[in-house]
């Protein structure tokens, strides 16, 4: 893995996060999402969303960034579950890595750092919703020890995607796999 620093996101990171979010989302969902989603979910929309989240954090919210010499190369966000199907687990709401920096251990480092932060909050389990058909993400989460724990339809107004829930019921084991170096 290339040298990567993982740290908590700050309000002044919202613009860079929005840019990366749009780039990764469009790359990931180019064959899965409806075309209207690509028009609406632009950098302006993502910036407003990240600015709001970072300026007024929700309960239990954690937002982590991965940076290397190239700048921002990934991010992860977690918090309280948005759907009952998460069954009391924390929800990892985003875990995105720049396609140019994939397969370098950045996603795993973000996931392990997120697990460590959730454990620090007293959380024992977490899950993530993955759009059905997103094979690379499903393979990644399974390789990281997640198991499929259900499915749901995203109620979102723009795209009612079918999502699979992947869960880690022992976050402490995920943290113990390898030490994670991260900055506050």
PDB file of C-alpha atoms in Angstrom:
ATOM      1  CA  UNK A   1       0.000   0.000   0.000  1.00  0.00           C
ATOM      2  CA  UNK A   2       1.244   3.483  -0.802  1.00  0.00           C
ATOM      3  CA  UNK A   3       1.694   5.753   2.210  1.00  0.00           C
ATOM      4  CA  UNK A   4      -1.734   6.927   3.222  1.00  0.00           C
ATOM      5  CA  UNK A   5      -2.842   9.157   6.057  1.00  0.00           C
ATOM      6  CA  UNK A   6      -6.313   8.699   7.476  1.00  0.00           C
ATOM      7  CA  UNK A   7      -7.839  11.574   9.405  1.00  0.00           C
ATOM      8  CA  UNK A   8     -11.168  13.020  10.412  1.00  0.00           C
ATOM      9  CA  UNK A   9     -12.803  15.269   7.843  1.00  0.00           C
ATOM     10  CA  UNK A  10     -13.102  18.993   8.499  1.00  0.00           C
ATOM     11  CA  UNK A  11     -15.509  21.544   7.087  1.00  0.00           C
ATOM     12  CA  UNK A  12     -12.859  22.867   4.695  1.00  0.00           C
ATOM     13  CA  UNK A  13     -12.671  19.373   3.121  1.00  0.00           C
ATOM     14  CA  UNK A  14     -16.234  19.571   1.758  1.00  0.00           C
ATOM     15  CA  UNK A  15     -15.244  20.781  -1.727  1.00  0.00           C
ATOM     16  CA  UNK A  16     -12.594  18.113  -2.308  1.00  0.00           C
ATOM     17  CA  UNK A  17     -14.939  15.477  -0.915  1.00  0.00           C
ATOM     18  CA  UNK A  18     -17.717  16.583  -3.267  1.00  0.00           C
ATOM     19  CA  UNK A  19     -15.399  16.388  -6.263  1.00  0.00           C
ATOM     20  CA  UNK A  20     -14.175  12.901  -5.347  1.00  0.00           C
ATOM     21  CA  UNK A  21     -17.687  11.740  -4.445  1.00  0.00           C
ATOM     22  CA  UNK A  22     -19.012  12.710  -7.880  1.00  0.00           C
ATOM     23  CA  UNK A  23     -16.074  11.148  -9.725  1.00  0.00           C
ATOM     24  CA  UNK A  24     -16.233   7.838  -7.857  1.00  0.00           C
ATOM     25  CA  UNK A  25     -20.039   7.669  -7.883  1.00  0.00           C
ATOM     26  CA  UNK A  26     -20.225   8.259 -11.639  1.00  0.00           C
ATOM     27  CA  UNK A  27     -17.499   5.692 -12.280  1.00  0.00           C
ATOM     28  CA  UNK A  28     -19.136   3.102 -10.024  1.00  0.00           C
ATOM     29  CA  UNK A  29     -22.746   3.528 -11.098  1.00  0.00           C
ATOM     30  CA  UNK A  30     -22.351   4.358 -14.805  1.00  0.00           C
ATOM     31  CA  UNK A  31     -24.197   1.145 -15.787  1.00  0.00           C
ATOM     32  CA  UNK A  32     -26.487   0.919 -12.744  1.00  0.00           C
ATOM     33  CA  UNK A  33     -28.031   4.338 -12.046  1.00  0.00           C
ATOM     34  CA  UNK A  34     -30.608   6.183 -14.165  1.00  0.00           C
ATOM     35  CA  UNK A  35     -29.304   9.078 -16.249  1.00  0.00           C
ATOM     36  CA  UNK A  36     -31.306  11.664 -14.276  1.00  0.00           C
ATOM     37  CA  UNK A  37     -29.251  10.783 -11.175  1.00  0.00           C
ATOM     38  CA  UNK A  38     -26.073  11.826 -12.972  1.00  0.00           C
ATOM     39  CA  UNK A  39     -27.571  15.233 -13.740  1.00  0.00           C
ATOM     40  CA  UNK A  40     -28.876  15.940 -10.230  1.00  0.00           C
ATOM     41  CA  UNK A  41     -26.059  14.419  -8.160  1.00  0.00           C
ATOM     42  CA  UNK A  42     -23.427  16.876  -9.356  1.00  0.00           C
ATOM     43  CA  UNK A  43     -20.605  18.602  -7.453  1.00  0.00           C
ATOM     44  CA  UNK A  44     -22.863  21.449  -6.324  1.00  0.00           C
ATOM     45  CA  UNK A  45     -25.352  18.974  -4.826  1.00  0.00           C
ATOM     46  CA  UNK A  46     -22.612  16.885  -3.176  1.00  0.00           C
ATOM     47  CA  UNK A  47     -20.853  19.989  -1.836  1.00  0.00           C
ATOM     48  CA  UNK A  48     -24.058  21.230  -0.190  1.00  0.00           C
ATOM     49  CA  UNK A  49     -24.596  17.805   1.354  1.00  0.00           C
ATOM     50  CA  UNK A  50     -21.046  17.428   2.688  1.00  0.00           C
ATOM     51  CA  UNK A  51     -20.921  21.029   3.892  1.00  0.00           C
ATOM     52  CA  UNK A  52     -24.124  20.467   5.874  1.00  0.00           C
ATOM     53  CA  UNK A  53     -22.937  17.125   7.308  1.00  0.00           C
ATOM     54  CA  UNK A  54     -19.572  18.507   8.358  1.00  0.00           C
ATOM     55  CA  UNK A  55     -20.919  21.760   9.801  1.00  0.00           C
ATOM     56  CA  UNK A  56     -23.778  20.099  11.726  1.00  0.00           C
ATOM     57  CA  UNK A  57     -22.724  16.503  12.428  1.00  0.00           C
ATOM     58  CA  UNK A  58     -25.471  13.993  13.139  1.00  0.00           C
ATOM     59  CA  UNK A  59     -25.351  11.827  16.247  1.00  0.00           C
ATOM     60  CA  UNK A  60     -22.577   9.232  16.092  1.00  0.00           C
ATOM     61  CA  UNK A  61     -21.350  10.610  12.737  1.00  0.00           C
ATOM     62  CA  UNK A  62     -17.795   9.729  11.731  1.00  0.00           C
ATOM     63  CA  UNK A  63     -16.262  10.971   8.483  1.00  0.00           C
ATOM     64  CA  UNK A  64     -12.727   9.882   7.611  1.00  0.00           C
ATOM     65  CA  UNK A  65     -10.484  10.894   4.723  1.00  0.00           C
ATOM     66  CA  UNK A  66      -7.609   9.005   3.137  1.00  0.00           C
ATOM     67  CA  UNK A  67      -4.844  11.158   1.703  1.00  0.00           C
ATOM     68  CA  UNK A  68      -1.523  10.419   0.073  1.00  0.00           C
ATOM     69  CA  UNK A  69       0.936  12.493  -1.943  1.00  0.00           C
ATOM     70  CA  UNK A  70      -1.777  12.911  -4.612  1.00  0.00           C
ATOM     71  CA  UNK A  71      -4.186  14.486  -2.102  1.00  0.00           C
ATOM     72  CA  UNK A  72      -7.610  13.082  -1.235  1.00  0.00           C
ATOM     73  CA  UNK A  73      -7.867   9.499  -2.510  1.00  0.00           C
ATOM     74  CA  UNK A  74     -10.784   8.133  -0.494  1.00  0.00           C
ATOM     75  CA  UNK A  75     -13.313   8.721   2.239  1.00  0.00           C
ATOM     76  CA  UNK A  76     -15.682   6.868   4.516  1.00  0.00           C
ATOM     77  CA  UNK A  77     -18.646   7.979   6.585  1.00  0.00           C
ATOM     78  CA  UNK A  78     -20.681   6.177   9.225  1.00  0.00           C
ATOM     79  CA  UNK A  79     -23.427   6.927  11.689  1.00  0.00           C
ATOM     80  CA  UNK A  80     -26.782   5.787  12.921  1.00  0.00           C
ATOM     81  CA  UNK A  81     -28.608   3.380  10.627  1.00  0.00           C
ATOM     82  CA  UNK A  82     -31.030   4.808   8.087  1.00  0.00           C
ATOM     83  CA  UNK A  83     -33.048   1.594   7.651  1.00  0.00           C
ATOM     84  CA  UNK A  84     -34.500  -0.952  10.098  1.00  0.00           C
ATOM     85  CA  UNK A  85     -32.796  -3.743   8.144  1.00  0.00           C
ATOM     86  CA  UNK A  86     -29.500  -2.662   9.747  1.00  0.00           C
ATOM     87  CA  UNK A  87     -30.881  -4.237  12.937  1.00  0.00           C
ATOM     88  CA  UNK A  88     -29.152  -2.015  15.511  1.00  0.00           C
ATOM     89  CA  UNK A  89     -25.821  -1.943  13.704  1.00  0.00           C
ATOM     90  CA  UNK A  90     -24.064   1.306  12.836  1.00  0.00           C
ATOM     91  CA  UNK A  91     -24.331   2.116   9.153  1.00  0.00           C
ATOM     92  CA  UNK A  92     -21.286   2.707   7.014  1.00  0.00           C
ATOM     93  CA  UNK A  93     -22.918   5.155   4.656  1.00  0.00           C
ATOM     94  CA  UNK A  94     -20.016   5.718   2.255  1.00  0.00           C
ATOM     95  CA  UNK A  95     -16.713   4.051   1.499  1.00  0.00           C
ATOM     96  CA  UNK A  96     -15.250   5.422  -1.718  1.00  0.00           C
ATOM     97  CA  UNK A  97     -11.748   5.196  -3.174  1.00  0.00           C
ATOM     98  CA  UNK A  98     -10.565   7.070  -6.256  1.00  0.00           C
ATOM     99  CA  UNK A  99     -10.521   4.550  -9.143  1.00  0.00           C
ATOM    100  CA  UNK A 100      -6.931   5.612  -9.940  1.00  0.00           C
ATOM    101  CA  UNK A 101      -5.876   4.497  -6.437  1.00  0.00           C
ATOM    102  CA  UNK A 102      -7.835   1.253  -6.042  1.00  0.00           C
ATOM    103  CA  UNK A 103      -6.158  -2.019  -5.104  1.00  0.00           C
ATOM    104  CA  UNK A 104      -3.589  -0.216  -2.963  1.00  0.00           C
ATOM    105  CA  UNK A 105      -5.099  -1.074   0.431  1.00  0.00           C
ATOM    106  CA  UNK A 106      -6.777   2.320   0.859  1.00  0.00           C
ATOM    107  CA  UNK A 107     -10.310   0.915   1.113  1.00  0.00           C
ATOM    108  CA  UNK A 108      -9.205  -1.647   3.668  1.00  0.00           C
ATOM    109  CA  UNK A 109      -7.348   1.004   5.678  1.00  0.00           C
ATOM    110  CA  UNK A 110     -10.445   3.234   5.677  1.00  0.00           C
ATOM    111  CA  UNK A 111     -12.680   0.327   6.701  1.00  0.00           C
ATOM    112  CA  UNK A 112     -10.362  -0.706   9.532  1.00  0.00           C
ATOM    113  CA  UNK A 113      -9.995   2.889  10.755  1.00  0.00           C
ATOM    114  CA  UNK A 114     -13.786   3.280  10.667  1.00  0.00           C
ATOM    115  CA  UNK A 115     -14.208   0.046  12.617  1.00  0.00           C
ATOM    116  CA  UNK A 116     -11.722   1.315  15.213  1.00  0.00           C
ATOM    117  CA  UNK A 117     -13.621   4.604  15.599  1.00  0.00           C
ATOM    118  CA  UNK A 118     -16.940   2.794  15.915  1.00  0.00           C
ATOM    119  CA  UNK A 119     -15.484   0.481  18.566  1.00  0.00           C
ATOM    120  CA  UNK A 120     -14.226   3.585  20.426  1.00  0.00           C
ATOM    121  CA  UNK A 121     -17.855   4.801  20.431  1.00  0.00           C
ATOM    122  CA  UNK A 122     -18.912   1.514  22.017  1.00  0.00           C
ATOM    123  CA  UNK A 123     -20.370   0.036  18.835  1.00  0.00           C
ATOM    124  CA  UNK A 124     -19.960  -3.706  18.297  1.00  0.00           C
ATOM    125  CA  UNK A 125     -21.322  -4.129  14.777  1.00  0.00           C
ATOM    126  CA  UNK A 126     -21.767  -2.253  11.515  1.00  0.00           C
ATOM    127  CA  UNK A 127     -23.221  -2.808   8.078  1.00  0.00           C
ATOM    128  CA  UNK A 128     -23.220  -1.180   4.677  1.00  0.00           C
ATOM    129  CA  UNK A 129     -25.823  -1.090   1.911  1.00  0.00           C
ATOM    130  CA  UNK A 130     -24.436  -2.054  -1.494  1.00  0.00           C
ATOM    131  CA  UNK A 131     -26.364  -1.560  -4.720  1.00  0.00           C
ATOM    132  CA  UNK A 132     -27.161  -4.953  -6.217  1.00  0.00           C
ATOM    133  CA  UNK A 133     -25.008  -5.348  -9.298  1.00  0.00           C
ATOM    134  CA  UNK A 134     -21.997  -3.554  -7.792  1.00  0.00           C
ATOM    135  CA  UNK A 135     -19.838  -6.662  -8.018  1.00  0.00           C
ATOM    136  CA  UNK A 136     -16.483  -5.062  -7.152  1.00  0.00           C
ATOM    137  CA  UNK A 137     -17.859  -3.599  -3.891  1.00  0.00           C
ATOM    138  CA  UNK A 138     -19.558  -6.869  -2.958  1.00  0.00           C
ATOM    139  CA  UNK A 139     -16.324  -8.804  -3.569  1.00  0.00           C
ATOM    140  CA  UNK A 140     -14.376  -6.255  -1.496  1.00  0.00           C
ATOM    141  CA  UNK A 141     -16.736  -6.407   1.492  1.00  0.00           C
ATOM    142  CA  UNK A 142     -16.829 -10.202   1.413  1.00  0.00           C
ATOM    143  CA  UNK A 143     -13.008 -10.269   1.303  1.00  0.00           C
ATOM    144  CA  UNK A 144     -13.060  -8.027   4.383  1.00  0.00           C
ATOM    145  CA  UNK A 145     -15.158 -10.560   6.288  1.00  0.00           C
ATOM    146  CA  UNK A 146     -18.644  -9.104   5.795  1.00  0.00           C
ATOM    147  CA  UNK A 147     -21.614 -11.398   5.369  1.00  0.00           C
ATOM    148  CA  UNK A 148     -24.841 -10.653   3.549  1.00  0.00           C
ATOM    149  CA  UNK A 149     -27.486  -9.864   6.156  1.00  0.00           C
ATOM    150  CA  UNK A 150     -30.521  -8.828   4.104  1.00  0.00           C
ATOM    151  CA  UNK A 151     -31.662  -6.397   1.466  1.00  0.00           C
ATOM    152  CA  UNK A 152     -33.846  -3.332   1.057  1.00  0.00           C
ATOM    153  CA  UNK A 153     -34.987  -0.829  -1.537  1.00  0.00           C
ATOM    154  CA  UNK A 154     -33.565   2.641  -1.088  1.00  0.00           C
ATOM    155  CA  UNK A 155     -36.551   4.990  -0.683  1.00  0.00           C
ATOM    156  CA  UNK A 156     -34.610   7.894  -2.222  1.00  0.00           C
ATOM    157  CA  UNK A 157     -36.605  10.252  -4.413  1.00  0.00           C
ATOM    158  CA  UNK A 158     -34.218   9.948  -7.340  1.00  0.00           C
ATOM    159  CA  UNK A 159     -33.309   6.286  -7.612  1.00  0.00           C
ATOM    160  CA  UNK A 160     -35.034   3.425  -5.843  1.00  0.00           C
ATOM    161  CA  UNK A 161     -32.069   1.045  -5.997  1.00  0.00           C
ATOM    162  CA  UNK A 162     -32.152  -2.509  -4.665  1.00  0.00           C
ATOM    163  CA  UNK A 163     -29.467  -2.781  -1.982  1.00  0.00           C
ATOM    164  CA  UNK A 164     -27.811  -5.719  -0.283  1.00  0.00           C
ATOM    165  CA  UNK A 165     -26.788  -5.317   3.354  1.00  0.00           C
ATOM    166  CA  UNK A 166     -23.307  -6.555   4.251  1.00  0.00           C
ATOM    167  CA  UNK A 167     -22.538  -6.775   7.964  1.00  0.00           C
ATOM    168  CA  UNK A 168     -19.662  -7.145  10.358  1.00  0.00           C
ATOM    169  CA  UNK A 169     -21.015  -8.380  13.673  1.00  0.00           C
ATOM    170  CA  UNK A 170     -17.657  -8.222  15.469  1.00  0.00           C
ATOM    171  CA  UNK A 171     -16.015  -4.895  14.686  1.00  0.00           C
ATOM    172  CA  UNK A 172     -13.292  -5.555  17.251  1.00  0.00           C
ATOM    173  CA  UNK A 173     -12.116  -8.533  15.152  1.00  0.00           C
ATOM    174  CA  UNK A 174     -11.936  -6.281  12.085  1.00  0.00           C
ATOM    175  CA  UNK A 175      -9.831  -3.804  14.051  1.00  0.00           C
ATOM    176  CA  UNK A 176      -7.514  -6.564  15.330  1.00  0.00           C
ATOM    177  CA  UNK A 177      -6.710  -7.839  11.824  1.00  0.00           C
ATOM    178  CA  UNK A 178      -3.969  -5.303  11.339  1.00  0.00           C
ATOM    179  CA  UNK A 179      -2.902  -2.153  13.136  1.00  0.00           C
ATOM    180  CA  UNK A 180      -4.267   0.950  11.455  1.00  0.00           C
ATOM    181  CA  UNK A 181      -2.283   4.151  11.474  1.00  0.00           C
ATOM    182  CA  UNK A 182      -4.535   7.168  11.499  1.00  0.00           C
ATOM    183  CA  UNK A 183      -4.381  10.760  12.601  1.00  0.00           C
ATOM    184  CA  UNK A 184      -7.163  12.412  14.622  1.00  0.00           C
TER     185      UNK A 184
END
